[in-house]
Coordinates of N, CA, C and O in Angstrom, one line a residue:
X265 N -5.7 -3.6 -38.3 CA -7.0 -3.7 -39.0 C -7.3 -2.2 -39.4 O -7.8 -2.2 -40.5
X266 N -6.9 -1.3 -38.9 CA -7.3 0.1 -39.2 C -6.5 0.5 -40.5 O -7.0 1.1 -41.4
X267 N -5.2 -0.1 -40.6 CA -4.5 0.2 -41.9 C -5.1 -0.5 -43.0 O -5.2 0.0 -44.1
X268 N -5.5 -1.7 -42.6 CA -6.4 -2.5 -43.8 C -7.7 -1.8 -44.3 O -7.9 -1.7 -45.5
X269 N -8.5 -1.3 -43.4 CA -9.6 -0.5 -43.6 C -9.3 0.7 -44.5 O -9.9 0.9 -45.6
X270 N -8.3 1.4 -44.1 CA -7.9 2.7 -44.8 C -7.4 2.3 -46.3 O -7.8 3.0 -47.3
X271 N -6.5 1.4 -46.4 CA -6.1 0.9 -47.7 C -7.3 0.6 -48.6 O -7.2 0.9 -49.7
X272 N -8.1 -0.4 -48.0 CA -9.3 -0.8 -48.7 C -10.2 0.5 -49.2 O -10.4 0.5 -50.3
X273 N -10.5 1.2 -48.3 CA -11.3 2.4 -48.7 C -10.6 3.3 -49.8 O -11.4 4.0 -50.8
X274 N -9.3 3.6 -49.4 CA -8.6 4.5 -50.4 C -8.6 3.8 -51.9 O -8.9 4.5 -52.8
X275 N -8.3 2.7 -52.0 CA -8.1 2.0 -53.4 C -9.4 1.6 -54.1 O -9.4 1.7 -55.4
X276 N -10.3 1.1 -53.3 CA -11.7 0.7 -53.8 C -12.8 1.6 -53.5 O -13.8 1.1 -54.2
X277 N -12.7 2.5 -52.7 CA -13.9 3.2 -52.3 C -14.6 4.2 -53.5 O -15.7 4.1 -53.6
X278 N -13.5 4.5 -54.3 CA -14.0 5.5 -55.6 C -14.8 4.6 -56.5 O -15.9 5.2 -56.9
X279 N -14.4 3.5 -56.8 CA -14.9 2.6 -57.8 C -16.2 2.2 -57.2 O -17.2 2.0 -58.1
X280 N -16.2 1.9 -55.9 CA -17.5 1.4 -55.2 C -18.7 2.5 -55.4 O -19.8 2.2 -55.7
X281 N -18.3 3.6 -55.1 CA -19.2 4.8 -55.0 C -19.6 4.9 -56.6 O -21.0 5.0 -56.7
X282 N -19.0 4.9 -57.5 CA -19.2 5.0 -58.9 C -20.0 4.0 -59.3 O -21.2 4.2 -59.9
X283 N -19.8 2.6 -59.1 CA -20.6 1.7 -59.5 C -22.2 1.8 -58.8 O -23.1 1.4 -59.5
X284 N -22.1 2.2 -57.6 CA -23.4 2.2 -57.0 C -24.2 3.4 -57.6 O -25.4 3.2 -57.9
X285 N -23.6 4.3 -57.7 CA -24.4 5.7 -58.6 C -24.9 5.4 -59.9 O -25.6 5.6 -60.3
X286 N -23.9 4.7 -60.5 CA -24.2 4.2 -62.1 C -25.0 3.1 -62.2 O -25.5 2.9 -63.3
X287 N -25.3 2.4 -61.2 CA -26.2 1.1 -61.1 C -25.3 0.1 -62.0 O -25.9 -0.7 -62.6
X288 N -24.1 0.2 -61.8 CA -23.0 -0.9 -62.3 C -22.8 -1.8 -61.4 O -21.9 -1.9 -60.6
X289 N -23.5 -3.0 -61.6 CA -23.6 -4.3 -60.8 C -23.1 -5.5 -61.5 O -23.4 -5.7 -62.6
X290 N -22.5 -6.4 -60.8 CA -22.0 -6.5 -59.4 C -20.7 -5.4 -59.4 O -20.0 -5.2 -60.4
X291 N -20.5 -5.0 -58.2 CA -19.4 -4.2 -57.8 C -18.2 -4.9 -58.1 O -17.9 -6.1 -57.7
X292 N -17.1 -4.3 -58.8 CA -16.0 -5.0 -59.3 C -15.2 -5.9 -58.4 O -15.0 -7.1 -58.7
X293 N -14.8 -5.3 -57.4 CA -14.0 -5.9 -56.3 C -14.8 -7.1 -55.7 O -14.2 -8.1 -55.2
X294 N -16.1 -7.2 -55.7 CA -16.8 -8.3 -55.1 C -16.7 -9.6 -56.0 O -16.8 -10.8 -55.8
X295 N -16.4 -9.4 -57.3 CA -16.2 -10.5 -58.4 C -14.8 -10.8 -58.5 O -14.4 -11.7 -59.2
X296 N -13.8 -10.0 -57.9 CA -12.4 -10.2 -58.0 C -11.8 -10.0 -56.6 O -11.1 -8.8 -56.5
X297 N -12.0 -11.0 -55.9 CA -11.5 -10.9 -54.4 C -9.9 -10.7 -54.5 O -9.4 -10.1 -53.3
X298 N -9.3 -10.9 -55.2 CA -7.8 -10.6 -55.6 C -7.5 -9.3 -55.3 O -6.6 -9.0 -54.7
X299 N -8.3 -8.4 -55.6 CA -8.1 -7.0 -55.5 C -8.0 -6.6 -54.0 O -7.4 -5.9 -53.7
X300 N -8.9 -7.1 -53.3 CA -9.0 -7.0 -51.9 C -7.7 -7.5 -51.2 O -7.1 -6.7 -50.4
X301 N -7.4 -8.7 -51.5 CA -6.1 -9.3 -51.0 C -4.9 -8.3 -51.2 O -4.0 -8.2 -50.3
X302 N -4.8 -7.9 -52.5 CA -3.8 -7.0 -53.0 C -3.7 -5.6 -52.2 O -2.7 -5.4 -51.7
X303 N -4.8 -5.2 -52.1 CA -4.7 -3.7 -51.2 C -4.6 -4.1 -49.8 O -3.8 -3.0 -49.3
X304 N -5.0 -4.9 -49.3 CA -4.7 -5.3 -47.8 C -3.2 -5.6 -47.7 O -2.6 -5.1 -46.6
X305 N -2.7 -6.3 -48.4 CA -1.4 -6.7 -48.4 C -0.5 -5.3 -48.6 O 0.6 -5.1 -48.1
X306 N -0.8 -4.6 -49.6 CA 0.0 -3.4 -49.8 C -0.2 -2.3 -48.8 O 1.0 -1.9 -48.2
X307 N -1.4 -2.4 -48.1 CA -1.5 -1.5 -46.9 C -0.7 -2.0 -45.9 O 0.0 -1.1 -45.0
X308 N -0.7 -3.3 -45.5 CA 0.1 -3.7 -44.4 C 1.6 -3.6 -44.6 O 2.3 -3.4 -43.7
X309 N 2.0 -3.8 -45.9 CA 3.3 -3.6 -46.4 C 3.9 -2.1 -46.1 O 5.0 -1.9 -45.6
X310 N 3.1 -1.2 -46.1 CA 3.4 0.3 -45.8 C 3.6 0.3 -44.3 O 4.4 1.3 -44.0
X311 N 3.1 -0.5 -43.4 CA 3.5 -0.3 -42.0 C 5.0 -0.6 -41.8 O 5.4 -0.3 -40.9
X312 N 5.5 -1.5 -42.8 CA 6.8 -1.8 -42.5 C 7.8 -0.7 -42.7 O 8.9 -0.7 -42.3
X313 N 7.3 0.3 -43.7 CA 8.2 1.4 -44.0 C 7.6 2.6 -43.3 O 8.3 3.7 -43.6
X314 N 6.7 2.6 -42.4 CA 6.2 3.8 -41.8 C 7.1 4.6 -41.1 O 7.0 5.8 -41.3
X315 N 8.1 4.0 -40.6 CA 9.2 5.0 -39.9 C 10.2 5.9 -40.9 O 10.7 6.5 -40.4
X316 N 9.9 5.5 -42.2 CA 10.7 6.1 -43.3 C 9.8 6.9 -44.0 O 10.3 7.7 -45.0
X317 N 8.6 7.2 -43.8 CA 7.7 7.9 -44.3 C 8.3 9.4 -44.8 O 7.9 9.9 -45.7
X318 N 8.9 10.1 -43.8 CA 9.1 11.3 -44.0 C 10.3 11.6 -45.0 O 10.4 12.5 -45.8
X319 N 11.1 10.3 -45.4 CA 11.8 10.4 -46.4 C 11.2 9.9 -47.9 O 11.7 10.5 -48.7
X320 N 10.0 9.3 -47.7 CA 9.4 8.8 -48.9 C 8.1 9.5 -49.2 O 7.4 9.1 -50.1
X321 N 7.9 10.9 -48.6 CA 6.8 11.6 -48.8 C 6.6 11.8 -50.3 O 5.3 11.8 -50.8
X322 N 7.5 12.4 -51.0 CA 7.4 12.6 -52.3 C 7.0 11.4 -53.2 O 6.1 11.5 -54.1
X323 N 7.6 10.3 -52.9 CA 7.1 9.0 -53.7 C 5.8 8.7 -53.5 O 5.1 8.3 -54.4
X324 N 5.4 8.7 -52.4 CA 3.9 8.6 -52.1 C 3.0 9.5 -52.8 O 1.9 9.3 -53.2
X325 N 3.3 11.0 -52.9 CA 2.6 11.8 -53.5 C 2.6 11.4 -55.0 O 1.4 11.6 -55.7
X326 N 3.6 11.0 -55.6 CA 3.6 10.6 -56.9 C 2.7 9.2 -57.2 O 2.0 9.2 -58.0
X327 N 3.0 8.3 -56.3 CA 1.9 7.0 -56.3 C 0.6 7.4 -56.2 O -0.4 7.0 -56.9
X328 N 0.3 8.5 -55.4 CA -1.3 8.9 -55.2 C -1.5 9.6 -56.3 O -2.8 9.3 -57.1
X329 N -0.7 10.5 -57.1 CA -1.2 10.9 -58.4 C -1.2 10.1 -59.5 O -2.4 10.0 -60.3
X330 N -0.5 8.8 -59.5 CA -0.7 7.8 -60.6 C -2.2 7.2 -60.2 O -3.0 7.0 -61.2
X331 N -2.6 7.0 -59.0 CA -3.9 6.3 -58.8 C -5.0 7.4 -59.1 O -5.8 6.9 -59.8
X332 N -4.8 8.8 -58.9 CA -5.9 9.5 -59.1 C -6.1 9.5 -60.7 O -7.0 9.5 -61.1
X333 N -4.9 9.3 -61.4 CA -5.0 9.2 -63.0 C -5.8 8.1 -63.5 O -6.6 8.2 -64.1
X334 N -5.2 7.0 -63.0 CA -5.4 5.7 -63.5 C -7.0 5.6 -63.0 O -7.9 5.1 -63.9
X335 N -7.5 5.9 -61.8 CA -8.9 5.6 -61.5 C -9.8 6.6 -62.1 O -10.9 6.2 -62.5
X336 N -9.3 7.8 -62.5 CA -10.1 8.6 -63.3 C -10.4 8.3 -64.8 O -11.4 8.2 -65.2
X337 N -9.5 7.7 -65.2 CA -9.6 6.9 -66.5 C -10.6 5.7 -66.5 O -11.3 5.4 -67.7
X338 N -10.4 5.0 -65.5 CA -11.1 3.9 -65.3 C -12.7 4.2 -65.1 O -13.4 3.6 -65.8
X339 N -13.0 5.4 -64.4 CA -14.3 5.8 -64.3 C -14.8 6.3 -65.5 O -16.0 6.1 -65.8
X340 N -13.9 7.0 -66.3 CA -14.6 7.5 -67.7 C -15.0 6.2 -68.5 O -16.0 6.0 -69.2
X341 N -13.9 5.2 -68.4 CA -14.2 4.1 -69.3 C -15.4 3.4 -69.1 O -16.4 2.8 -69.7
X342 N -15.6 3.1 -67.6 CA -16.9 2.5 -67.2 C -18.2 3.0 -67.6 O -19.1 2.4 -68.1
X343 N -18.2 4.4 -67.5 CA -19.2 5.2 -68.0 C -19.4 5.2 -69.3 O -20.7 5.1 -69.8
X344 N -18.6 5.3 -70.2 CA -18.4 5.1 -71.5 C -19.2 3.6 -71.9 O -20.0 3.6 -72.9
X345 N -18.6 2.7 -71.2 CA -19.3 1.2 -71.6 C -20.7 1.2 -71.3 O -21.5 0.4 -71.9
X346 N -21.2 2.1 -70.4 CA -22.6 2.0 -70.1 C -23.5 3.0 -70.9 O -24.7 3.2 -70.6
X347 N -22.8 3.7 -71.9 CA -23.6 4.8 -72.7 C -24.0 5.9 -72.1 O -24.9 6.4 -72.3
X348 N -23.3 6.4 -70.9 CA -23.7 7.7 -70.2 C -23.3 8.9 -71.1 O -22.4 8.7 -71.7
X349 N -24.0 10.0 -71.0 CA -23.6 11.2 -71.7 C -22.3 11.7 -71.1 O -21.9 11.4 -70.1
X350 N -21.8 12.5 -71.9 CA -20.4 13.1 -71.6 C -20.1 13.7 -70.3 O -19.3 13.4 -69.6
X351 N -21.3 14.4 -69.9 CA -21.2 15.0 -68.5 C -21.0 14.1 -67.4 O -20.3 14.1 -66.5
X352 N -21.7 13.0 -67.5 CA -22.0 11.8 -66.5 C -20.5 10.9 -66.6 O -19.9 10.6 -65.8
X353 N -19.9 10.9 -67.8 CA -18.7 10.2 -68.0 C -17.7 11.2 -67.3 O -16.7 10.3 -66.7
X354 N -17.5 12.3 -67.5 CA -16.7 13.3 -66.9 C -16.9 13.1 -65.2 O -15.6 12.9 -64.6
X355 N -17.9 13.2 -64.9 CA -18.1 13.1 -63.3 C -17.6 11.8 -62.9 O -17.3 11.6 -61.7
X356 N -18.2 10.8 -63.6 CA -17.8 9.3 -63.2 C -16.3 9.2 -63.0 O -15.9 8.5 -62.0
X357 N -15.5 9.8 -64.0 CA -14.1 9.6 -64.0 C -13.6 10.3 -62.7 O -12.7 9.9 -61.8
X358 N -14.0 11.4 -62.4 CA -13.6 12.4 -61.2 C -13.9 11.7 -60.0 O -13.2 11.7 -59.0
X359 N -15.3 11.2 -59.9 CA -15.7 10.4 -58.7 C -14.9 9.4 -58.5 O -14.6 9.2 -57.2
X360 N -14.7 8.6 -59.4 CA -13.8 7.4 -59.2 C -12.4 7.9 -58.7 O -11.8 7.4 -57.8
X361 N -11.8 8.8 -59.5 CA -10.5 9.2 -59.0 C -10.3 9.9 -57.7 O -9.2 9.6 -57.1
X362 N -11.2 10.8 -57.2 CA -11.1 11.5 -56.0 C -11.7 10.8 -54.8 O -11.4 11.2 -53.5
X363 N -12.6 10.1 -54.9 CA -13.4 9.6 -53.8 C -12.8 8.8 -52.8 O -12.8 8.8 -51.5
X364 N -11.9 7.9 -53.2 CA -11.2 7.1 -52.3 C -10.3 7.9 -51.4 O -10.2 7.8 -50.3
X365 N -9.5 8.8 -51.9 CA -8.8 9.9 -51.2 C -9.5 10.6 -50.2 O -9.1 10.9 -49.0
X366 N -10.8 11.3 -50.7 CA -11.6 11.9 -49.9 C -11.9 10.9 -48.4 O -11.8 11.5 -47.4
X367 N -12.5 9.8 -48.9 CA -13.0 8.8 -47.7 C -11.5 8.5 -46.8 O -11.8 8.5 -45.6
X368 N -10.5 8.4 -47.3 CA -9.1 8.1 -46.5 C -9.0 9.3 -45.6 O -8.8 9.2 -44.4
X369 N -8.9 10.6 -46.2 CA -8.7 11.7 -45.5 C -9.8 12.0 -44.4 O -9.3 12.3 -43.3
X370 N -11.0 11.7 -44.4 CA -12.0 11.8 -43.6 C -12.0 11.0 -42.5 O -11.8 11.2 -41.4
X371 N -11.7 9.5 -42.8 CA -11.5 8.6 -41.9 C -10.2 8.9 -41.0 O -10.1 8.5 -39.8
X372 N -9.3 9.5 -41.5 CA -7.9 10.0 -40.9 C -8.0 11.3 -40.2 O -7.1 11.9 -39.7
X373 N -9.3 11.8 -40.3 CA -9.4 13.3 -39.6 C -8.7 14.3 -40.1 O -8.0 14.9 -39.4
X374 N -8.5 14.3 -41.5 CA -7.7 15.3 -42.1 C -8.8 16.0 -43.4 O -9.7 15.5 -43.7
X375 N -8.5 17.1 -43.5 CA -9.1 17.9 -44.5 C -8.8 17.3 -45.9 O -7.6 17.1 -46.1
X376 N -9.8 16.8 -46.7 CA -9.4 16.0 -47.9 C -8.5 16.9 -48.8 O -8.9 18.2 -48.7
X377 N -7.5 16.4 -49.4 CA -6.8 17.1 -50.4 C -7.6 17.9 -51.5 O -7.2 19.0 -51.7
X378 N -8.8 17.2 -51.9 CA -9.7 17.8 -52.8 C -10.2 19.3 -52.5 O -10.6 20.1 -53.1
X379 N -10.3 19.4 -51.1 CA -11.0 20.5 -50.6 C -10.0 21.6 -50.1 O -10.2 22.6 -49.5
X380 N -8.8 21.5 -50.4 CA -7.7 22.4 -50.2 C -7.4 23.0 -51.7 O -8.0 22.8 -52.6
X381 N -6.4 23.8 -51.6 CA -6.1 24.7 -52.9 C -5.1 23.8 -53.7 O -5.2 24.3 -54.9
X382 N -4.9 22.7 -53.4 CA -3.9 22.0 -54.4 C -4.8 21.5 -55.7 O -6.0 21.5 -55.7
X383 N -3.8 21.4 -56.6 CA -4.3 21.0 -58.1 C -4.6 19.6 -58.0 O -3.6 18.8 -58.0
X384 N -6.0 19.0 -57.7 CA -6.1 17.6 -57.3 C -7.3 17.2 -58.3 O -7.2 16.5 -59.4
X385 N -8.5 17.7 -57.8 CA -9.7 17.4 -58.6 C -9.5 18.0 -60.1 O -10.2 17.4 -61.1
X386 N -9.0 19.1 -60.1 CA -8.7 19.8 -61.6 C -8.0 19.0 -62.5 O -8.1 18.9 -63.6
X387 N -6.9 18.2 -61.8 CA -6.0 17.3 -62.6 C -6.9 16.2 -63.1 O -6.8 15.9 -64.3
X388 N -7.8 15.6 -62.3 CA -8.8 14.4 -62.8 C -9.6 15.0 -63.8 O -10.0 14.5 -64.8
X389 N -10.1 16.3 -63.7 CA -11.0 16.9 -64.5 C -10.3 17.1 -66.0 O -10.8 16.8 -67.1
X390 N -8.9 17.6 -66.0 CA -8.4 17.8 -67.2 C -8.0 16.5 -67.8 O -8.2 16.3 -69.0
X391 N -7.6 15.4 -66.9 CA -7.4 14.2 -67.6 C -8.6 13.3 -68.3 O -8.7 13.0 -69.4
X392 N -9.7 13.6 -67.8 CA -11.1 13.3 -68.2 C -11.6 13.8 -69.4 O -11.9 13.3 -70.5
X393 N -11.3 15.2 -69.4 CA -11.6 15.9 -70.6 C -10.7 15.7 -71.7 O -11.2 15.7 -73.0
X394 N -9.5 15.5 -71.5 CA -8.4 15.2 -72.5 C -8.6 13.8 -73.1 O -8.8 13.4 -74.4
X395 N -9.1 12.8 -72.2 CA -9.4 11.6 -72.6 C -10.7 11.5 -73.6 O -10.5 10.8 -74.9
X396 N -11.6 12.1 -73.4 CA -12.9 12.4 -74.3 C -12.5 13.0 -75.5 O -12.9 12.6 -76.4
X397 N -11.8 14.0 -75.4 CA -11.3 14.8 -76.8 C -10.4 13.9 -77.5 O -10.9 14.0 -78.7
X398 N -9.5 13.2 -76.9 CA -8.7 12.5 -77.8 C -9.6 11.2 -78.4 O -9.2 10.9 -79.7
X399 N -10.5 10.8 -77.7 CA -11.5 9.6 -78.1 C -12.3 10.2 -79.3 O -12.4 9.5 -80.4
X400 N -12.8 11.3 -79.1 CA -13.6 12.1 -80.2 C -13.0 12.4 -81.4 O -13.3 12.2 -82.6
X401 N -11.5 12.4 -81.3 CA -10.6 12.6 -82.4 C -10.2 11.2 -83.2 O -9.4 11.2 -84.1
X402 N -10.6 10.3 -82.4 CA -10.2 8.9 -83.1 C -8.9 8.4 -82.8 O -8.3 7.4 -83.4
X403 N -8.4 8.9 -81.6 CA -7.1 8.3 -81.3 C -7.2 7.0 -80.4 O -8.1 6.9 -79.8
X404 N -6.3 6.0 -81.1 CA -6.3 4.8 -80.5 C -6.3 4.6 -79.0 O -5.8 5.6 -78.3
X405 N -7.0 3.8 -78.5 CA -7.3 3.7 -76.9 C -6.0 3.5 -76.1 O -6.0 4.2 -75.0
X406 N -5.3 2.8 -76.6 CA -3.9 2.6 -75.9 C -3.2 3.8 -76.0 O -2.4 4.4 -75.0
X407 N -3.0 4.7 -77.1 CA -2.4 5.9 -77.1 C -2.9 7.0 -76.4 O -2.3 7.5 -75.6
X408 N -4.3 7.0 -76.4 CA -5.1 7.8 -75.7 C -4.9 7.7 -74.2 O -4.5 8.6 -73.4
X409 N -4.8 6.5 -73.6 CA -4.5 6.2 -72.4 C -3.1 6.5 -71.8 O -3.1 7.4 -70.8
X410 N -2.3 6.4 -72.7 CA -0.9 6.8 -72.4 C -0.6 8.2 -72.4 O 0.1 8.7 -71.4
X411 N -1.2 8.8 -73.3 CA -1.1 10.3 -73.4 C -1.7 11.0 -72.1 O -1.2 11.9 -71.5
X412 N -2.8 10.5 -71.7 CA -3.7 11.1 -70.8 C -2.9 10.8 -69.2 O -2.8 11.7 -68.5
X413 N -2.4 9.7 -69.2 CA -1.8 9.2 -68.0 C -0.4 10.1 -67.9 O -0.3 10.7 -66.6
X414 N 0.3 10.2 -68.9 CA 1.6 10.9 -68.9 C 1.3 12.4 -68.6 O 1.9 13.1 -67.8
X415 N 0.3 13.0 -69.4 CA 0.0 14.5 -69.2 C -0.5 14.7 -67.7 O -0.1 15.7 -67.1
X416 N -1.4 13.7 -67.2 CA -2.0 13.9 -66.0 C -0.9 13.9 -64.9 O -1.0 14.8 -63.9
X417 N 0.0 12.9 -65.0 CA 0.8 12.9 -64.0 C 2.1 14.0 -64.1 O 2.3 14.6 -62.9
X418 N 2.5 14.5 -65.1 CA 3.3 15.5 -65.4 C 2.6 16.7 -64.8 O 3.1 17.5 -63.8
X419 N 1.3 17.1 -64.8 CA 0.5 18.1 -64.4 C 0.5 18.0 -62.8 O 0.7 19.1 -62.1
X420 N 0.1 17.0 -62.3 CA 0.1 16.8 -60.9 C 1.5 17.1 -60.2 O 1.7 17.7 -59.1
X421 N 2.4 16.2 -60.8 CA 3.9 16.6 -60.3 C 4.3 17.9 -60.2 O 5.0 18.4 -59.3
X422 N 4.1 18.6 -61.4 CA 4.5 20.0 -61.6 C 3.8 20.9 -60.5 O 4.3 21.8 -59.8
X423 N 2.6 20.5 -60.4 CA 1.6 21.2 -59.4 C 2.2 21.2 -57.8 O 2.5 22.2 -57.2
X424 N 2.6 20.0 -57.5 CA 3.2 19.7 -56.3 C 4.6 20.5 -56.1 O 4.8 21.1 -55.2
X425 N 5.4 20.3 -57.2 CA 6.9 20.6 -57.1 C 6.8 22.1 -57.2 O 7.7 22.9 -56.6
X426 N 6.0 22.8 -58.0 CA 5.9 24.4 -58.2 C 5.0 25.0 -57.2 O 4.9 26.2 -57.3
X427 N 4.3 24.2 -56.4 CA 3.1 24.9 -55.7 C 2.1 25.6 -56.2 O 1.6 26.4 -55.7
X428 N 1.8 24.9 -57.4 CA 0.6 25.5 -58.1 C -0.7 25.5 -57.2 O -0.9 24.2 -56.7
X429 N -1.4 26.4 -57.1 CA -2.6 26.2 -56.2 C -3.8 27.0 -57.1 O -3.6 27.9 -57.9
X430 N -5.1 26.6 -56.5 CA -6.2 27.2 -57.1 C -6.6 28.4 -56.0 O -6.5 28.2 -54.8
X431 N -7.4 29.4 -56.5 CA -7.9 30.4 -55.5 C -9.0 29.6 -54.8 O -9.6 28.7 -55.2
X432 N -9.3 30.3 -53.6 CA -10.1 29.8 -52.8 C -11.3 30.6 -52.5 O -11.1 31.7 -52.5
X433 N -12.4 30.1 -52.1 CA -13.6 30.9 -51.8 C -13.6 31.0 -50.2 O -13.4 30.1 -49.7
X434 N -13.8 32.2 -49.7 CA -13.9 32.4 -48.4 C -15.1 33.0 -48.0 O -15.4 34.2 -48.5
X435 N -16.0 32.5 -47.1 CA -17.1 33.1 -46.5 C -16.7 34.4 -45.9 O -17.5 35.4 -45.4
X436 N -15.6 34.4 -45.3 CA -15.2 35.6 -44.4 C -14.7 36.8 -45.3 O -14.4 37.9 -44.7
X437 N -14.5 36.5 -46.5 CA -13.9 37.6 -47.4 C -15.1 38.7 -47.7 O -16.3 38.5 -47.7
X438 N -14.6 39.8 -47.4 CA -15.5 41.0 -47.7 C -15.6 41.2 -49.1 O -14.7 41.4 -49.8
X439 N -16.8 41.5 -49.4 CA -17.2 41.8 -50.8 C -17.4 43.5 -50.7 O -18.3 43.9 -50.2
X440 N -16.7 44.0 -51.5 CA -16.6 45.6 -51.7 C -16.8 45.9 -53.0 O -16.4 45.5 -54.0

């Protein structure tokens, strides 16, 4: 049961939060219950390979990066369809991309990836900004999506492999 809840919250939580905030009803998964079945089945399937997770860690990081980017692009698209201003479109994309992971990490009693030094939310931001920039330049939607997905995935994978980090703010740091 726990695995199913975590899978559901991770995969569909960001879109649910986005839809509630934007007033986009009905919420997508309530109209497409197949999404719920797919997510729960995928979550349960991971329990079959749990003992091999230490060998598959990098694969799951790449899959998570793919989800981050795909959900960021979906969030932008939904907000654009609802004619929201640019800043709301970007925030909608980021919210959709990162919220499922935040909920997952909090429910699993971990510090969310987005609140650590990793390039995560910044990748979502870059993808959303690139998507809107290419759209403004008149780039075909399919090409735009492909370029943004490939660029975002490359950025996240490079950040993971090369250990790229963002500076952090510390309340304990002395200002002199």
